[in-house]
C-alpha angles and dihedrals in degrees: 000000000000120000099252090202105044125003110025129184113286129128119320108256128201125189093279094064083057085066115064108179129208089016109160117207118321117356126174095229097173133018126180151116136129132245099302097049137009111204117197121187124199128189107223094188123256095057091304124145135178124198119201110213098195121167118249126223092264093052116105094204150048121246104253136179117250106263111277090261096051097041084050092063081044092063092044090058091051093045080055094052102048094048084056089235124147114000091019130249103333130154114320114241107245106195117206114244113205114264114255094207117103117238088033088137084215108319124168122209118223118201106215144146108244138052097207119058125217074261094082098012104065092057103037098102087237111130091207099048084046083062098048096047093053097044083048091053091041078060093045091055094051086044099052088044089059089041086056098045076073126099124213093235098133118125083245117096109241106254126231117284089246091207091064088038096067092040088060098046085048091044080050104042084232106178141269094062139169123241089230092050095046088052085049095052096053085047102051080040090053095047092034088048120196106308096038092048089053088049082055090056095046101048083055109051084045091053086049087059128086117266115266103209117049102355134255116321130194107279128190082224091213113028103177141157076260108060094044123093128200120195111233088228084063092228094121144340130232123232103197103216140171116062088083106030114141138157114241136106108332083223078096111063092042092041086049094059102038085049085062092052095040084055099050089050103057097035087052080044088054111035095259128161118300097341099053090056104042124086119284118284126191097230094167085065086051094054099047098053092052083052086045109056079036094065091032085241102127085137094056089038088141096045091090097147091063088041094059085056096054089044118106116273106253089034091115088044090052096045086058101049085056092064088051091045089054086047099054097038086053096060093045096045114023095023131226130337122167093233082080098085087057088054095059092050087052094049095043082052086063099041092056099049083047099249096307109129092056081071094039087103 
């Protein structure tokens, strides 16, 4: 399945598509999203890309940049980042800039160096592409460290962590709701069964909470391959943040972006959607690498089993909740699609083995 919010299915794209010759002045080189997000991508000449983030008719909110005091600590992190202190040379944080067109509905433009995101690049067969995207993800992980070293401390009340947001309403039936999305909630019911499904609940309305231990910390709020850049001359990646940025456990970051891999991997294990039929991807060397640049362990980069235990606690939990969160966004936004009951058995085999086999890399 496509990723509705971020990536979603278009052509698949290898490095040479990053590289439009002979471009003179401003060219739309990729255009595509579903009914929650339309991404469109312009080549500006010299290496130089823009991506329009504009709402789509099933989305319930504007884009929106972060407020100014929390987009000032973003910029610290980047300047960290940059500089390669602290937790080394990671993604570089893109913030989104208002469009000035009218009749946007909201969109934010992202300068970055790369037309194709870790999204399409990671599975695309291409050597080259596979490269990019781990050493992108290797830079993710140092980036969302830096994010967390940050405590929400900012006169701005956290908002809500949209992605638990919509699993709750789903859980709920709060309405509106789509005809697709309500199939797809007697369905996962019916799979999870009742304990499971109230595992489901729980783990939600926990991951909705402030944090007990530490306090809240500056999260991304939806670190994804989609959201993650490469640039094509391999020098850094680009991680586009803002629209989602909350404070909260930072179980959820890591555990967002190890749900989507989980979930590549399994649906690539079992035949499912684009990545069942795709060439073969080594996703555990992916992962580990996230985990990786996150626990500022590159040089132990095969010693997984000592990395789970320095993770955050939740992050297993989180990363489940990711792969409920994708399916639900799917059937609202994309529609149905009969892979999805494979889907719910995936995600109740998760949920039984609490969350376990979304760290098993």
């Amino acid at each position: 399945m496509a990723d509705p919010a971020g990536a979603a299915a278009d052509a698949p794209a290898v490095p040479a598509e990053v590289r439009p010759a002979g471009a003179a002045g401003s060219v739309t080189v990729r255009e595509y999203g579903t009914r929650y997000l339309r991404i469109s991508v312009r080549y500006h000449g010299d290496g130089r890309f823009s991506w329009l983030r504009v709402p789509g008719p099933a989305h319930d909110r504007p884009r929106v940049p972060p407020p100014p005091a929390v987009g000032a600590a973003l910029r610290r992190v980047d300047a960290a980042v940059a500089s390669g202190t602290g937790a080394g040379h990671g993604a570089r944080i893109a913030l989104g800039e208002r469009a000035a067109a009218s009749g946007d509905g909201g969109g934010l433009v992202y300068r970055v160096p790369g037309a194709v995101s870790v999204a399409r690049l990671l599975p695309s067969g291409d050597e080259t592409g596979y490269r990019l995207s781990v050493r992108a993800l290797a830079d993710a992980g140092r980036t969302l460290r830096q994010l967390h070293d940050v405590p929400w401390e900012f006169t701005e009340p956290a908002p809500p962590h949209h992605g638990v947001r919509r699993l709750l309403d789903w859980i709920s039936g709060a309405p509106p709701e789509e005809e697709d999305s309500a199939r797809l909630r007697a369905l996962a019911h019916e799979r999870l069964g009742p304990h499971l499904w109230t595992r489901l609940t729980d783990w939600a309305e926990a991951a909705r909470r402030p944090p007990g231990r530490g306090g809240a910390v500056l999260l991304h709020g939806a670190p994804s391959t989609g959201w993650l850049v490469p640039s094509p001359a391999g020098d850094h990646s680009v991680l586009l943040t803002g629209e989602e940025v909350t404070g909260g456990d930072p179980a959820l970051d890591l555990g967002w972006t190890l749900g989507e891999l989980h979930e590549l991997r399994s649906a690539a294990t079992r035949g499912l959607g684009a990545a069942g039929q795709g060439p073969p991807v080594d996703y555990p060397a992916a992962a580990r690498a996230l985990l990786a640049g996150y626990l500022r362990k590159e040089e132990d980069a095969e010693d997984v089993e000592n990395m789970e235990a320095a993770l955050p606690p939740g992050t297993a939990r989180a990363a489940t909740l990711r792969l409920a969160v994708h399916m639900r966004d799917f059937a609202s936004f994309v529609g149905w699609h009969e892979d999805l009951r494979r889907y719910a058995d995936l995600l109740a085999e998760t949920l039984d083995a609490d969350g376990a086999p979304t760290l098993q890399w």
